[in-house]
mmCIF file of C-alpha atoms in Angstrom:
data_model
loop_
_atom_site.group_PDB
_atom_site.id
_atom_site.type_symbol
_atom_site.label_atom_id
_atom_site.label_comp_id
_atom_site.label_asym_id
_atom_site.label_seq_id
_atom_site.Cartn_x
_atom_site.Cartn_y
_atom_site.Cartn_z
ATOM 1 C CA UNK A 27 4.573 26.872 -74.878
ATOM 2 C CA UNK A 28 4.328 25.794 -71.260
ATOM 3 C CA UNK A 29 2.598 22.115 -71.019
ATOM 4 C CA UNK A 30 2.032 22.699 -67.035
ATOM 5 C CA UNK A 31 -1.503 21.552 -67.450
ATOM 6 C CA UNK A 32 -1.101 18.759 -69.402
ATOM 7 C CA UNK A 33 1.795 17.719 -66.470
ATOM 8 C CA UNK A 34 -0.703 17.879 -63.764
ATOM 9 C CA UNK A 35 -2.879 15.294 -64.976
ATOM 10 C CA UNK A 36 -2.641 11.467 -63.462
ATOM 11 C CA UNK A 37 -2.230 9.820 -67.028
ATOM 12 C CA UNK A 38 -2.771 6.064 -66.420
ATOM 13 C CA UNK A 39 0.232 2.965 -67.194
ATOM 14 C CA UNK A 40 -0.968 3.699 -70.912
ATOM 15 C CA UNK A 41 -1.020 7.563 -70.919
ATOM 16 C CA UNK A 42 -4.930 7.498 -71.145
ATOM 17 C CA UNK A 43 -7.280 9.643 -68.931
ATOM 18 C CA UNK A 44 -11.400 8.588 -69.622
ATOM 19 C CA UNK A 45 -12.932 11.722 -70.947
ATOM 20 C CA UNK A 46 -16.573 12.105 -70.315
ATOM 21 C CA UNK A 47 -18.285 14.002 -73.412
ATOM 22 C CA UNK A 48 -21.689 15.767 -71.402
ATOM 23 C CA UNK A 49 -24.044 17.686 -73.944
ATOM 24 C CA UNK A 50 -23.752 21.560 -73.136
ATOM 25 C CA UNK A 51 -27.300 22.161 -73.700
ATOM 26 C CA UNK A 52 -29.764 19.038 -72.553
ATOM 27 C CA UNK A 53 -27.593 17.919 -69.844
ATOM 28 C CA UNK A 54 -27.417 14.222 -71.058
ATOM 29 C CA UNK A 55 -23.631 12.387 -70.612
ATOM 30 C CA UNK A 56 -22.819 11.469 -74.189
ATOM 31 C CA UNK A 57 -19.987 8.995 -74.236
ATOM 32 C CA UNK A 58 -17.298 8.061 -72.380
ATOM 33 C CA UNK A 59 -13.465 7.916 -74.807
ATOM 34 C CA UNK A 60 -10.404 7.962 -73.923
ATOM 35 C CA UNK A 61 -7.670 10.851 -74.335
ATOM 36 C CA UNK A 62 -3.977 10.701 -74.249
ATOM 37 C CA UNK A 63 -1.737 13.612 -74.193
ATOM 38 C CA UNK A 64 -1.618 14.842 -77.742
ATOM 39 C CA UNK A 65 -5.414 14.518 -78.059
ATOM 40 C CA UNK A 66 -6.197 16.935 -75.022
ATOM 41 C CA UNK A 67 -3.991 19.403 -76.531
ATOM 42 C CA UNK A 68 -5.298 18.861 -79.501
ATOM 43 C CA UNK A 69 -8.762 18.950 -78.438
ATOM 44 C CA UNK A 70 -7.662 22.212 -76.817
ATOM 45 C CA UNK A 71 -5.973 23.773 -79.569
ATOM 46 C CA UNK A 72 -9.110 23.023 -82.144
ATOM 47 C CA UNK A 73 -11.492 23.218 -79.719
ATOM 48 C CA UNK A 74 -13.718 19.969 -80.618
ATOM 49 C CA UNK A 75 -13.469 16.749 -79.292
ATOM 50 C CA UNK A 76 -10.391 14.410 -79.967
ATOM 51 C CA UNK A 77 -9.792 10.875 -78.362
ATOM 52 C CA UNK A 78 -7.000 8.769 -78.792
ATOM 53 C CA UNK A 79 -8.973 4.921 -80.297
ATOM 54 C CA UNK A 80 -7.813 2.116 -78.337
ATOM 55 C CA UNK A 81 -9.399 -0.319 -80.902
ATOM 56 C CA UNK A 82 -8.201 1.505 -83.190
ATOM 57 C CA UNK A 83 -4.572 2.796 -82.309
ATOM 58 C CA UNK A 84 -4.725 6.380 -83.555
ATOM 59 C CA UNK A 85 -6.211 9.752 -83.093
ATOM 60 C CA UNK A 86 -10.011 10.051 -83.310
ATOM 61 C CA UNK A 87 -11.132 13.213 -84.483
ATOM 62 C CA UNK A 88 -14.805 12.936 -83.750
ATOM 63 C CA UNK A 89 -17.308 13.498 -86.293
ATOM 64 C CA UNK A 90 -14.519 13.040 -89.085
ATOM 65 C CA UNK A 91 -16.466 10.290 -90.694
ATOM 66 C CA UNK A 92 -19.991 10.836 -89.441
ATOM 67 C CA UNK A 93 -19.737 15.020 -89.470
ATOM 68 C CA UNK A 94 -21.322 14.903 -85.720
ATOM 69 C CA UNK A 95 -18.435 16.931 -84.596
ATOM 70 C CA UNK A 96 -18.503 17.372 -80.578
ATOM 71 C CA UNK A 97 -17.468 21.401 -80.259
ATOM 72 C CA UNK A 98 -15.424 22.312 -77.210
ATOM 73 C CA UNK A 99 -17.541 24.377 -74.341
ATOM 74 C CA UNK A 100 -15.960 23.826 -71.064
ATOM 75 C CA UNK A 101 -13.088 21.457 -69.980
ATOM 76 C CA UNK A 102 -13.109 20.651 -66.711
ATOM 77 C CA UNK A 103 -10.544 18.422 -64.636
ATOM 78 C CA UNK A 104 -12.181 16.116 -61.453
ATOM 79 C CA UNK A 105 -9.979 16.185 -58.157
ATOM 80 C CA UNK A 106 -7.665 13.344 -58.310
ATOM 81 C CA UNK A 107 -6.437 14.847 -61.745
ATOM 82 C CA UNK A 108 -7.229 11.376 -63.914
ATOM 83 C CA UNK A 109 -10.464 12.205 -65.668
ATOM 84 C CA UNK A 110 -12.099 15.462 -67.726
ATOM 85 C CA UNK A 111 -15.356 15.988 -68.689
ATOM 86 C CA UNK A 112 -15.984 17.594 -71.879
ATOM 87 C CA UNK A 113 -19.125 20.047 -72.188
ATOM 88 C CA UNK A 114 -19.788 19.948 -75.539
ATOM 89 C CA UNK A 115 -22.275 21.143 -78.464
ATOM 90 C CA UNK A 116 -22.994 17.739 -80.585
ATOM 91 C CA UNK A 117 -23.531 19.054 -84.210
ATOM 92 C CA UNK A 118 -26.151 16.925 -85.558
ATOM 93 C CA UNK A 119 -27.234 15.997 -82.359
ATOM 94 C CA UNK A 120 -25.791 12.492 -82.342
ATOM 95 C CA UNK A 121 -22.945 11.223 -80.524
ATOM 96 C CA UNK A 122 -23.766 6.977 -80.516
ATOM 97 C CA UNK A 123 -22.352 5.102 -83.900
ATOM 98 C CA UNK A 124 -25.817 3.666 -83.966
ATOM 99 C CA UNK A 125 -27.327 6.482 -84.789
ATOM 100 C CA UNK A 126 -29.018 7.620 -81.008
ATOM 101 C CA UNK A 127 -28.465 10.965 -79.359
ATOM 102 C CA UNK A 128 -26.080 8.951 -76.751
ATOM 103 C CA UNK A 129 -24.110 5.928 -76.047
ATOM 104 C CA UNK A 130 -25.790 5.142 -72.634
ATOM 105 C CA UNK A 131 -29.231 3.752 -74.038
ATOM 106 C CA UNK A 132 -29.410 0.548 -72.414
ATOM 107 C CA UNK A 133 -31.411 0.782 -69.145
ATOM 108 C CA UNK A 134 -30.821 -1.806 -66.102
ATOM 109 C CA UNK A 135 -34.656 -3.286 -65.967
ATOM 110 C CA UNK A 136 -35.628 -6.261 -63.961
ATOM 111 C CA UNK A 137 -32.450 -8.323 -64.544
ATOM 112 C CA UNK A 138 -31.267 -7.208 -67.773
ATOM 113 C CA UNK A 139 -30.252 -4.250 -69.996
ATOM 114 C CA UNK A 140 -32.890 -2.732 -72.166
ATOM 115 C CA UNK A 141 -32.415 -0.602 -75.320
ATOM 116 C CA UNK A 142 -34.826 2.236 -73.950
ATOM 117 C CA UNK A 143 -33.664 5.184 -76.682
ATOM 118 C CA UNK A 144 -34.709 5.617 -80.151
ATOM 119 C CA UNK A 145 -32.440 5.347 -83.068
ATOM 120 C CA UNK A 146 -32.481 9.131 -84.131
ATOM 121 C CA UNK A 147 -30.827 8.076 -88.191
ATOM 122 C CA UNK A 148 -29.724 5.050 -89.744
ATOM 123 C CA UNK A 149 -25.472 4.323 -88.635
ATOM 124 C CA UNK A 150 -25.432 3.587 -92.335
ATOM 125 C CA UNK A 151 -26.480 6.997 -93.651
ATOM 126 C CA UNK A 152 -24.986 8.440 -90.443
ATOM 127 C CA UNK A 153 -21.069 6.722 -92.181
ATOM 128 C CA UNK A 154 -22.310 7.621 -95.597
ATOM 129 C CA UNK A 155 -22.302 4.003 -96.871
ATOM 130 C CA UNK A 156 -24.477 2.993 -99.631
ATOM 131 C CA UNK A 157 -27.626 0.380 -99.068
ATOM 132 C CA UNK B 29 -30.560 -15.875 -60.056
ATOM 133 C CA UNK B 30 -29.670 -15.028 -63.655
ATOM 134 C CA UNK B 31 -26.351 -12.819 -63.901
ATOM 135 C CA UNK B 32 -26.477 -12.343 -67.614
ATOM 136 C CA UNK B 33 -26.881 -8.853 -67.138
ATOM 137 C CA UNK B 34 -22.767 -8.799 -65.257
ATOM 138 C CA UNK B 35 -21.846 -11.563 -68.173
ATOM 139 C CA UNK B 36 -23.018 -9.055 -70.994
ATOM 140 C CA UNK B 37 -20.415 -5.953 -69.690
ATOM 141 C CA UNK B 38 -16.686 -6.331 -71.006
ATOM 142 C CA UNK B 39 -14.496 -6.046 -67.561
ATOM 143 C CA UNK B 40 -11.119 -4.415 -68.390
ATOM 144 C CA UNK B 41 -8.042 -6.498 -67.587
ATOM 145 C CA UNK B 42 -8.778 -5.669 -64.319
ATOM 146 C CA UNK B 43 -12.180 -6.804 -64.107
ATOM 147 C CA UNK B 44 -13.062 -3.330 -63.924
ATOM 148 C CA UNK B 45 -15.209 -0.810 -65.407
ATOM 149 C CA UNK B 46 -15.749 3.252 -65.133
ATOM 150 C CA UNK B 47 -18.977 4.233 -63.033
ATOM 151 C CA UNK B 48 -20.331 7.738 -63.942
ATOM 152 C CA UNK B 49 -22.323 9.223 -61.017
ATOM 153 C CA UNK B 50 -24.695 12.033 -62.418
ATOM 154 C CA UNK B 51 -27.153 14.245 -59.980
ATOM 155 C CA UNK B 52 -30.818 13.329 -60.655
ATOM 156 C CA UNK B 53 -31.932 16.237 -60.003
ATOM 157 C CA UNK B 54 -29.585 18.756 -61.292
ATOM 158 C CA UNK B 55 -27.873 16.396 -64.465
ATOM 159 C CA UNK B 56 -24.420 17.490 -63.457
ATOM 160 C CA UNK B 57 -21.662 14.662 -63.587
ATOM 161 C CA UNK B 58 -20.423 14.049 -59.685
ATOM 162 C CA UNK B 59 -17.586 11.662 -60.394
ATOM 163 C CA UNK B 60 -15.857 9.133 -61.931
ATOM 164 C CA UNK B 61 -14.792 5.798 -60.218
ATOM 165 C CA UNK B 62 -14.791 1.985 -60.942
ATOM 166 C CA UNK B 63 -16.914 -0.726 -60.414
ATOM 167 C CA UNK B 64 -15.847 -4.695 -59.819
ATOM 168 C CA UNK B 65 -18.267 -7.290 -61.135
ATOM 169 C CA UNK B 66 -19.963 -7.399 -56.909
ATOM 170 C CA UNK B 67 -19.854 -3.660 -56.248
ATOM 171 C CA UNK B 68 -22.420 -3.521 -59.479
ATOM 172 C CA UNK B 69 -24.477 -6.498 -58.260
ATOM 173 C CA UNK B 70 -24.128 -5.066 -54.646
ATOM 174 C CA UNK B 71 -25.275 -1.199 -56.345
ATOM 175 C CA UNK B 72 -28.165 -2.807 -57.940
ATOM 176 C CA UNK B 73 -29.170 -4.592 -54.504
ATOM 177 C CA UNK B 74 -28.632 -2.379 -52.423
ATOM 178 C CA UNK B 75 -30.101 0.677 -54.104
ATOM 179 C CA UNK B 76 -26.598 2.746 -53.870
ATOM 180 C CA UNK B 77 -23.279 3.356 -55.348
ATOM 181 C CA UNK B 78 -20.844 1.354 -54.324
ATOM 182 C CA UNK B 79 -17.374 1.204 -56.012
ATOM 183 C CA UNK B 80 -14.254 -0.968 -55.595
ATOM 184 C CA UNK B 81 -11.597 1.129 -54.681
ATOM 185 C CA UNK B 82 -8.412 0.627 -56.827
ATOM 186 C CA UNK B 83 -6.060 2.522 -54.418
ATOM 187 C CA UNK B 84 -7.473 0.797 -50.870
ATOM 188 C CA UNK B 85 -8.006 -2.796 -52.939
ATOM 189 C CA UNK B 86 -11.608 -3.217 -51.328
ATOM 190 C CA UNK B 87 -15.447 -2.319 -51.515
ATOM 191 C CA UNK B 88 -16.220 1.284 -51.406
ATOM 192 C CA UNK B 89 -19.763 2.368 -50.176
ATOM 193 C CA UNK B 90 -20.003 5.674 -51.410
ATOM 194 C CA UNK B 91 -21.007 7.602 -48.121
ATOM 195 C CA UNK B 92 -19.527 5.284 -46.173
ATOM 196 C CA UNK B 93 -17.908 7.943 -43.916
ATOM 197 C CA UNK B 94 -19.482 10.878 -44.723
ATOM 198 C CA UNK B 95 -22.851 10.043 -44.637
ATOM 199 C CA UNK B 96 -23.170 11.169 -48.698
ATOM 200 C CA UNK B 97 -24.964 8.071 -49.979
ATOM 201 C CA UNK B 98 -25.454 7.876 -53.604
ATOM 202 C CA UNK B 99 -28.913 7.179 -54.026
ATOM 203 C CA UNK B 100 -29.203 4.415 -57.255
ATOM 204 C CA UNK B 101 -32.148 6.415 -59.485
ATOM 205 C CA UNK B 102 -31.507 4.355 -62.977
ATOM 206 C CA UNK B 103 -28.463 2.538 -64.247
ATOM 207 C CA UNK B 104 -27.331 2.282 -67.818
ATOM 208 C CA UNK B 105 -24.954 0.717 -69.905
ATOM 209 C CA UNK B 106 -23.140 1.977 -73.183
ATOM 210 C CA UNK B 107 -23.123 0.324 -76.930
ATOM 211 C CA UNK B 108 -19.728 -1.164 -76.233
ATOM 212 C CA UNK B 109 -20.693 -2.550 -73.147
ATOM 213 C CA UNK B 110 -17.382 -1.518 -71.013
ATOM 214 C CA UNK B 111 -18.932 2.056 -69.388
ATOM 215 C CA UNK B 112 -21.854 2.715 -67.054
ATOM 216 C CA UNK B 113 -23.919 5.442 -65.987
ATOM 217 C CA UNK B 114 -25.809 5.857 -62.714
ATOM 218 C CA UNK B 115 -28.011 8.520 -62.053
ATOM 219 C CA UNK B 116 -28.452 9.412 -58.378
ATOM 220 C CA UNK B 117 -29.740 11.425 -55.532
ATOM 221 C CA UNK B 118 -26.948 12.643 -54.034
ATOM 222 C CA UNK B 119 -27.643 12.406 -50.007
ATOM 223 C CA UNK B 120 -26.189 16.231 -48.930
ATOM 224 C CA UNK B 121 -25.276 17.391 -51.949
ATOM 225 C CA UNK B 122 -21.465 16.908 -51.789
ATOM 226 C CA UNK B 123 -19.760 14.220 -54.121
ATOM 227 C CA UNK B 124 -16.440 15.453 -53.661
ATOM 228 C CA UNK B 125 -13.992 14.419 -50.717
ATOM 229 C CA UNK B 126 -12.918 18.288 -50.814
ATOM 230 C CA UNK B 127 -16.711 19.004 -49.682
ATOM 231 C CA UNK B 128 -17.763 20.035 -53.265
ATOM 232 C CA UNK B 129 -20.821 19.405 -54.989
ATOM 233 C CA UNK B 130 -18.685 17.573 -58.071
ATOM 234 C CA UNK B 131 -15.163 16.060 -58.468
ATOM 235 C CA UNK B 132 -14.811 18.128 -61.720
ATOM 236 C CA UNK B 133 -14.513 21.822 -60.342
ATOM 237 C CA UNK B 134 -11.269 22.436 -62.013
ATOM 238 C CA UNK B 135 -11.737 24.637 -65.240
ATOM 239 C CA UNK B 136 -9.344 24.925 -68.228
ATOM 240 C CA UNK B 137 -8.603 28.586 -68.332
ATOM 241 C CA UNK B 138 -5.789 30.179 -70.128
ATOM 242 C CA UNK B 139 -3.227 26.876 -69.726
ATOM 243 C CA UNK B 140 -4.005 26.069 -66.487
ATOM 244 C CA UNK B 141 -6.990 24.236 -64.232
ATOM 245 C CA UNK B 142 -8.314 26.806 -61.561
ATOM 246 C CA UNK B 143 -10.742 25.606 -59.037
ATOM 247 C CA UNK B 144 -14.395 27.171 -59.752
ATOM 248 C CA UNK B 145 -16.651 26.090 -57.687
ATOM 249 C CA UNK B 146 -16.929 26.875 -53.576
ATOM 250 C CA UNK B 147 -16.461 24.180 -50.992
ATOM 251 C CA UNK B 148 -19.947 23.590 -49.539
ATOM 252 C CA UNK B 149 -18.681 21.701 -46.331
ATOM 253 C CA UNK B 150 -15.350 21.312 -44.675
ATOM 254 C CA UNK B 151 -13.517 18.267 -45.542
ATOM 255 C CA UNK B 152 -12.580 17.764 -42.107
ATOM 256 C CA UNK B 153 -16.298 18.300 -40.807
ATOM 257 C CA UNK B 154 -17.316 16.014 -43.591
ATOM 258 C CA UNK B 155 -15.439 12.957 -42.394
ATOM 259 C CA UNK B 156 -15.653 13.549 -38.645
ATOM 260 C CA UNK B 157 -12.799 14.415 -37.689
ATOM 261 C CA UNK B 158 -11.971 17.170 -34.633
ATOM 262 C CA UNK B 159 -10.358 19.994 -35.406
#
């Protein structure tokens, strides 16, 4: 199978690209993960969301432990060929590990960041851990 | 003046972090580039986007040639504290140094990235130069 596509991109001195997750149907950016080559094929190939865990040093199939699966609408690839954006449906209709629609809920307000978004379920339901 | 608000991001080894431009008005994701610990202090000052450039190793006022000024509409921050998001007006419409309205007009289509979206302005008429 040809790779040509995965060739063109600009993978960085890690073999990472930043992958911007934007909700297909509100608009809002999600998250921003990173993606190395087998993940964008793989995100291809399965058509949901995969990112390669820095933290964590493995693939990240997202959703696998929460179920809030990110499912594959559009991939798109920005000029300079080292970044996508994902549009994406977000089953359950969280994509932040605390539980809010999306990661970017802390606003810049007069000299300091402010937590402006509810938390939409519990991270500890959301992980299925027990109280 | 208080600069807990820089303090509380996580720089990458670079003392970097990815900037997300987004359209105000339409919600579509512009670009991707990187801010420096100033050009986010300068951003927030100065009411517009500027970036440090990692390829010219300086300050980058978005618009600085073309006149496409990145209007600063609300700034956020993600839960790990190593992403941000600004939401602008974006002065002409064109984000893109090919004269397009986003970076990301390449599509995934059957293995390969084909450009989808029309170039709204010469690139050469956007940064002044004669033909």
């Amino acid at each position: 199978m040809s790779e040509t596509w995965l060739d063109e991109i600009k993978w960085n001195a890690d073999g990472l690209v930043p992958a911007i997750a934007q909700d297909a149907a509100s608009g809002r950016v999600l998250m921003l993960a990173w993606m190395n080559r087998e993940s964008l094929a793989l995100t291809v190939q399965e058509g949901r969301a995969i990112y390669w865990s820095r933290s964590r040093g493995k693939l990240w199939r997202k959703g696998e432990e929460s179920g809030n699966v990110q499912r594959l609408r559009d991939l798109r690839l920005d000029c300079d060929n080292d970044v996508v954006l994902l549009s994406v449906e977000q089953v359950g209709g969280i994509a932040c590990h605390t539980g809010r629609e999306s990661c970017f809920y802390k606003q810049y307000r007069d000299g300091g960041w402010t937590a402006v978004e509810a938390v939409l379920k519990d991270p500890a339901a959301l992980y299925g851990k027990q109280p």
